[in-house]
Tab-separated table of C-alpha atoms in Angstrom:
chain	number	residue	atom	x	y	z
A	1	MET	CA	8.794	-8.692	-7.688
A	2	GLN	CA	10.840	-10.550	-5.068
A	3	GLU	CA	10.978	-14.327	-4.994
A	4	ARG	CA	9.822	-15.436	-1.544
A	5	ILE	CA	12.393	-17.459	0.430
A	6	GLU	CA	11.286	-20.043	2.983
A	7	TRP	CA	12.523	-19.490	6.534
A	8	GLY	CA	14.741	-22.569	6.559
A	9	SER	CA	16.446	-21.507	3.328
A	10	LEU	CA	17.519	-18.106	4.658
A	11	PRO	CA	21.176	-17.561	5.593
A	12	ALA	CA	22.008	-18.902	9.035
A	13	GLY	CA	23.491	-15.550	10.048
A	14	LEU	CA	20.197	-13.821	9.299
A	15	ARG	CA	18.140	-16.372	11.225
A	16	ASN	CA	20.511	-16.120	14.181
A	17	ALA	CA	20.324	-12.309	14.191
A	18	ILE	CA	16.527	-12.440	14.256
A	19	GLY	CA	16.634	-15.074	16.965
A	20	ALA	CA	18.798	-12.784	19.057
A	21	GLN	CA	15.956	-10.246	18.979
A	22	VAL	CA	12.994	-12.511	19.674
A	23	GLY	CA	14.434	-15.479	21.558
A	24	GLN	CA	13.741	-19.082	20.629
A	25	ILE	CA	11.854	-19.376	17.342
A	26	MET	CA	9.503	-22.275	17.868
A	27	ALA	CA	7.879	-22.161	14.431
A	28	ALA	CA	8.023	-20.022	11.294
A	29	ARG	CA	5.271	-19.690	8.709
A	30	THR	CA	6.160	-18.099	5.373
A	31	LEU	CA	3.411	-15.922	3.888
A	32	SER	CA	2.530	-15.920	0.209
A	33	GLN	CA	0.936	-12.471	0.018
A	34	GLY	CA	2.913	-9.442	-1.076
A	35	MET	CA	5.450	-8.985	-3.819
A	36	ASN	CA	8.283	-6.821	-2.548
A	37	SER	CA	9.917	-8.791	0.266
A	38	ALA	CA	12.043	-11.913	-0.096
A	39	LEU	CA	11.402	-12.623	3.586
A	40	ALA	CA	7.832	-12.473	4.908
A	41	ALA	CA	7.086	-14.791	7.826
A	42	VAL	CA	5.164	-15.093	11.050
A	43	LEU	CA	7.386	-16.331	13.887
A	44	ASP	CA	6.179	-18.080	17.023
A	45	THR	CA	8.338	-16.843	19.899
A	46	PRO	CA	8.219	-16.925	23.707
A	47	GLY	CA	6.753	-13.420	23.629
A	48	GLY	CA	4.068	-14.268	21.100
A	49	GLN	CA	3.832	-14.073	17.342
A	50	VAL	CA	5.888	-11.556	15.370
A	51	PHE	CA	5.715	-10.698	11.673
A	52	VAL	CA	9.064	-10.127	9.979
A	53	LYS	CA	9.775	-8.902	6.474
A	54	GLY	CA	13.137	-8.377	4.858
A	55	ILE	CA	15.143	-7.696	1.759
A	56	ARG	CA	18.830	-7.802	0.915
A	57	THR	CA	20.624	-4.519	1.576
A	58	ASP	CA	22.002	-4.448	-1.981
A	59	HIS	CA	18.509	-4.589	-3.522
A	60	ALA	CA	16.987	-1.327	-4.784
A	61	GLY	CA	13.792	-2.075	-2.860
A	62	VAL	CA	15.538	-1.535	0.464
A	63	VAL	CA	14.809	2.191	0.087
A	64	ALA	CA	11.065	1.508	0.222
A	65	GLN	CA	11.569	-0.567	3.354
A	66	GLN	CA	13.475	2.317	4.946
A	67	ARG	CA	10.532	4.601	4.158
A	68	GLU	CA	8.188	2.117	5.812
A	69	ALA	CA	10.274	2.109	8.979
A	70	ALA	CA	10.369	5.910	9.088
A	71	ILE	CA	6.615	6.424	8.643
A	72	ASN	CA	5.515	3.749	11.119
A	73	PRO	CA	5.439	5.852	14.336
A	74	HIS	CA	3.286	8.412	12.523
A	75	VAL	CA	0.552	6.041	11.327
A	76	GLN	CA	-0.433	4.536	14.666
A	77	PRO	CA	-2.768	2.903	15.457
A	78	LEU	CA	-3.819	2.357	11.846
A	79	ALA	CA	-0.664	0.355	11.064
A	80	PRO	CA	0.838	-2.516	13.071
A	81	ALA	CA	3.609	-1.183	15.297
A	82	LEU	CA	7.229	-1.594	14.241
A	83	LEU	CA	8.951	-3.503	17.053
A	84	TRP	CA	12.552	-3.381	15.851
A	85	ARG	CA	14.728	-3.165	12.779
A	86	LEU	CA	17.968	-4.822	11.690
A	87	ASP	CA	19.604	-2.685	9.005
A	88	ASP	CA	22.416	-5.103	8.179
A	89	ALA	CA	21.909	-8.647	9.398
A	90	ASP	CA	24.177	-10.837	7.259
A	91	GLY	CA	23.462	-8.503	4.337
A	92	TRP	CA	19.717	-8.164	5.009
A	93	ASP	CA	17.464	-5.323	6.124
A	94	VAL	CA	14.685	-6.678	8.356
A	95	LEU	CA	11.601	-5.087	9.921
A	96	ALA	CA	9.654	-6.775	12.730
A	97	PHE	CA	6.044	-5.812	13.397
A	98	GLU	CA	3.414	-6.731	15.926
A	99	TYR	CA	1.425	-9.602	14.525
A	100	ILE	CA	-2.151	-8.713	13.597
A	101	ALA	CA	-4.639	-11.567	13.359
A	102	GLY	CA	-6.891	-10.719	10.468
A	103	ARG	CA	-7.874	-11.319	6.884
A	104	HIS	CA	-7.682	-9.332	3.702
A	105	PRO	CA	-10.915	-7.657	2.597
A	106	ASP	CA	-13.106	-8.708	-0.287
A	107	TYR	CA	-13.520	-5.774	-2.702
A	108	ALA	CA	-16.306	-7.378	-4.772
A	109	PRO	CA	-19.643	-5.567	-5.166
A	110	GLY	CA	-21.802	-6.066	-2.100
A	111	SER	CA	-18.918	-7.159	0.125
A	112	PRO	CA	-19.543	-6.532	3.841
A	113	ASP	CA	-15.865	-5.556	4.163
A	114	LEU	CA	-16.181	-2.313	2.207
A	115	PRO	CA	-17.366	-0.066	5.098
A	116	ALA	CA	-14.267	-1.014	7.104
A	117	VAL	CA	-12.025	-0.141	4.155
A	118	LEU	CA	-13.678	3.274	3.906
A	119	ILE	CA	-13.039	3.768	7.635
A	120	ALA	CA	-9.338	3.137	6.979
A	121	VAL	CA	-9.315	5.880	4.319
A	122	ASP	CA	-11.003	8.324	6.690
A	123	THR	CA	-8.690	7.430	9.571
A	124	LEU	CA	-5.586	8.023	7.493
A	125	SER	CA	-6.819	11.334	6.107
A	126	SER	CA	-7.238	12.625	9.677
A	127	LEU	CA	-3.621	11.947	10.686
A	128	PRO	CA	-1.135	14.843	10.647
A	129	VAL	CA	1.501	14.877	7.929
A	130	PRO	CA	4.853	14.077	9.570
A	131	ASP	CA	7.973	16.124	8.985
A	132	LEU	CA	9.619	13.472	6.815
A	133	PRO	CA	10.946	13.454	3.231
A	134	LEU	CA	7.721	11.988	1.861
A	135	LYS	CA	6.972	11.426	-1.785
A	136	ASP	CA	5.098	14.362	-3.347
A	137	ALA	CA	1.976	13.480	-5.344
A	138	ARG	CA	2.750	16.183	-7.881
A	139	LYS	CA	6.112	14.568	-8.645
A	140	ARG	CA	4.874	10.963	-8.486
A	141	TRP	CA	2.425	11.485	-11.353
A	142	ARG	CA	4.378	14.303	-13.067
A	143	GLY	CA	5.457	12.048	-15.943
A	144	TYR	CA	1.832	11.863	-17.083
A	145	LEU	CA	0.790	15.481	-16.508
A	146	ASP	CA	1.800	18.967	-17.507
A	147	ASP	CA	2.877	21.466	-14.827
A	148	ALA	CA	-0.564	22.998	-14.276
A	149	GLU	CA	-2.241	19.602	-14.058
A	150	ALA	CA	0.355	18.284	-11.615
A	151	GLU	CA	-0.302	21.212	-9.271
A	152	LEU	CA	-3.891	19.982	-8.840
A	153	LEU	CA	-2.491	16.974	-6.961
A	154	GLY	CA	-0.725	19.060	-4.340
A	155	GLY	CA	-1.926	19.095	-0.752
A	156	GLU	CA	-1.118	18.500	2.906
A	157	THR	CA	-2.677	15.089	3.508
A	158	LEU	CA	-0.777	11.880	4.285
A	159	LEU	CA	-1.571	9.260	1.640
A	160	HIS	CA	-0.984	5.519	1.353
A	161	THR	CA	-1.855	5.269	-2.393
A	162	ASP	CA	-1.682	1.447	-2.703
A	163	TYR	CA	-5.109	0.019	-1.875
A	164	ASN	CA	-4.364	-3.484	-3.057
A	165	PRO	CA	-6.545	-5.582	-0.697
A	166	ASP	CA	-3.385	-7.411	0.404
A	167	ASN	CA	-2.377	-4.124	2.061
A	168	ILE	CA	-5.387	-4.059	4.391
A	169	LEU	CA	-6.242	-6.406	7.238
A	170	ILE	CA	-9.658	-6.707	8.868
A	171	THR	CA	-9.303	-7.888	12.462
A	172	PRO	CA	-11.804	-10.290	14.071
A	173	ALA	CA	-13.356	-7.231	15.724
A	174	GLY	CA	-13.864	-5.653	12.284
A	175	THR	CA	-11.161	-3.003	12.704
A	176	PRO	CA	-9.171	-2.132	9.561
A	177	ARG	CA	-5.378	-2.028	9.714
A	178	MET	CA	-3.152	-0.862	6.849
A	179	ILE	CA	0.194	-2.465	6.033
A	180	ASP	CA	3.015	-2.121	3.469
A	181	TRP	CA	3.771	1.599	3.714
A	182	ALA	CA	6.372	1.639	0.970
A	183	TRP	CA	5.063	4.805	-0.718
A	184	PRO	CA	3.874	7.298	1.928
A	185	THR	CA	3.009	10.431	0.011
A	186	ARG	CA	2.016	14.039	0.665
A	187	GLY	CA	-0.775	15.309	-1.565
A	188	ALA	CA	-4.425	16.168	-2.070
A	189	ALA	CA	-6.783	14.347	0.290
A	190	TRP	CA	-8.957	12.988	-2.528
A	191	ILE	CA	-6.113	10.961	-4.097
A	192	ASP	CA	-6.459	7.992	-1.728
A	193	PRO	CA	-10.211	7.585	-2.393
A	194	CYS	CA	-9.363	7.642	-6.111
A	195	CYS	CA	-6.715	4.943	-5.652
A	196	LEU	CA	-9.277	2.835	-3.825
A	197	ALA	CA	-11.872	3.452	-6.542
A	198	LEU	CA	-9.526	1.993	-9.163
A	199	ARG	CA	-9.115	-1.166	-7.091
A	200	LEU	CA	-12.886	-1.438	-6.659
A	201	ILE	CA	-13.416	-1.206	-10.407
A	202	ALA	CA	-10.783	-3.883	-10.954
A	203	ALA	CA	-12.731	-6.055	-8.487
A	204	GLY	CA	-15.955	-5.804	-10.478
A	205	HIS	CA	-17.610	-2.484	-9.615
A	206	THR	CA	-18.673	-0.093	-12.333
A	207	ALA	CA	-16.980	3.294	-12.294
A	208	ALA	CA	-20.197	4.860	-11.002
A	209	GLN	CA	-20.521	2.268	-8.219
A	210	ALA	CA	-16.914	2.770	-7.161
A	211	GLU	CA	-17.305	6.554	-7.025
A	212	GLN	CA	-20.527	6.213	-5.070
A	213	LEU	CA	-18.734	4.139	-2.457
A	214	VAL	CA	-15.665	6.335	-2.047
A	215	SER	CA	-17.862	9.447	-1.989
A	216	ARG	CA	-18.732	8.371	1.569
A	217	THR	CA	-15.236	9.348	2.709
A	218	ARG	CA	-14.591	12.828	4.055
A	219	ALA	CA	-11.680	13.322	1.676
A	220	TRP	CA	-13.821	12.862	-1.425
A	221	ALA	CA	-15.737	16.045	-0.668
A	222	SER	CA	-12.595	18.078	-1.426
A	223	ALA	CA	-12.221	16.636	-4.941
A	224	PRO	CA	-12.749	19.138	-7.801
A	225	ARG	CA	-14.290	17.430	-10.828
A	226	THR	CA	-11.560	18.845	-13.066
A	227	ALA	CA	-8.847	17.383	-10.861
A	228	LEU	CA	-10.556	13.980	-10.862
A	229	GLY	CA	-10.532	13.956	-14.648
A	230	VAL	CA	-6.869	14.892	-14.758
A	231	PHE	CA	-5.961	12.194	-12.254
A	232	ALA	CA	-8.043	9.600	-14.077
A	233	ARG	CA	-6.248	10.276	-17.370
A	234	ALA	CA	-2.864	10.148	-15.641
A	235	ASN	CA	-3.703	6.737	-14.230
A	236	VAL	CA	-4.696	5.436	-17.642
A	237	ASP	CA	-1.247	6.338	-18.957
A	238	MET	CA	0.544	5.065	-15.851
A	239	TRP	CA	-1.204	1.689	-15.657
A	240	THR	CA	-0.979	1.213	-19.418
A	241	ASP	CA	2.787	1.696	-19.158
A	242	ILE	CA	2.970	-0.717	-16.223
A	243	ALA	CA	0.882	-3.383	-17.945
A	244	THR	CA	2.775	-3.013	-21.212
A	245	SER	CA	6.188	-3.420	-19.609
A	246	ASP	CA	5.060	-6.355	-17.428
A	247	PRO	CA	1.735	-7.801	-18.654
A	248	GLN	CA	0.717	-9.716	-15.548
A	249	PRO	CA	-3.080	-10.262	-15.422
A	250	TRP	CA	-3.576	-8.072	-12.351
A	251	LYS	CA	-1.726	-5.190	-13.994
A	252	GLN	CA	-3.839	-5.544	-17.110
A	253	ARG	CA	-6.968	-5.463	-14.921
A	254	MET	CA	-5.738	-2.253	-13.311
A	255	ALA	CA	-5.117	-0.695	-16.743
A	256	ASP	CA	-8.647	-1.681	-17.795
A	257	ALA	CA	-10.052	-0.251	-14.549
A	258	ALA	CA	-8.229	3.039	-15.138
A	259	ARG	CA	-9.718	3.287	-18.627
A	260	GLN	CA	-13.210	2.560	-17.318
A	261	TRP	CA	-12.868	5.249	-14.678
A	262	ALA	CA	-11.505	7.811	-17.151
A	263	ASP	CA	-14.380	7.057	-19.544
A	264	GLY	CA	-16.774	7.643	-16.676
A	265	GLN	CA	-15.121	10.976	-15.933
A	266	LEU	CA	-15.520	12.068	-19.541
A	267	ALA	CA	-19.164	11.014	-19.522
A	268	SER	CA	-19.826	13.138	-16.437
A	269	VAL	CA	-18.419	16.324	-17.943
């Protein structure tokens, strides 16, 4: 997790390099959401508002930011457009995106935001897989599966995989937009609905309620019950490892959600 740095505390060389791209910066508002960028701010400029995010070039997380820049042209219009990139501004890697006015969805049971989130899943699953060195779902979860089980995750669908509500914006018109594309992945279409289901359970849904909701997506129809069970067990092991190594409350909730979902899978066999 990156410690967020206020705009005025950033190196002068970095602020000047950004100013050279956008013109006079009349105001800067640092955002609190997100965990992976030291810089995350909305800038008021002569051309309108711009969202910038950045990380030092010597930080390991810069690789994820490079992936986000590469995938951006291929996930339009679902994602805000990348306007420009600085790959070494006073030792920082910076991405600038069109600013999207919106709010993060409420995942609680009965939330009116849930249909829009499901639309985002369907929209992404309909996009072509770009010819990029994407993560492969079989390799991403391979540490928790044997070879035959891992093959069940293979596919030719572009996946986001991180359905944290902070990664989705609902515009005033009700349109969903997806942000933070650090882990674009190639794999089976049903994986993204599963990733969303885990977040829904963590937000208070039962496993059955979460599955009922994500079953409305087109991708869910391609999910073999055996593969769902395999993926559920893999997520129990993965989130247990994550929560054990760094027991933040949200990670513990995700581990609990994974166990609830896996128990529901066993009960349905």
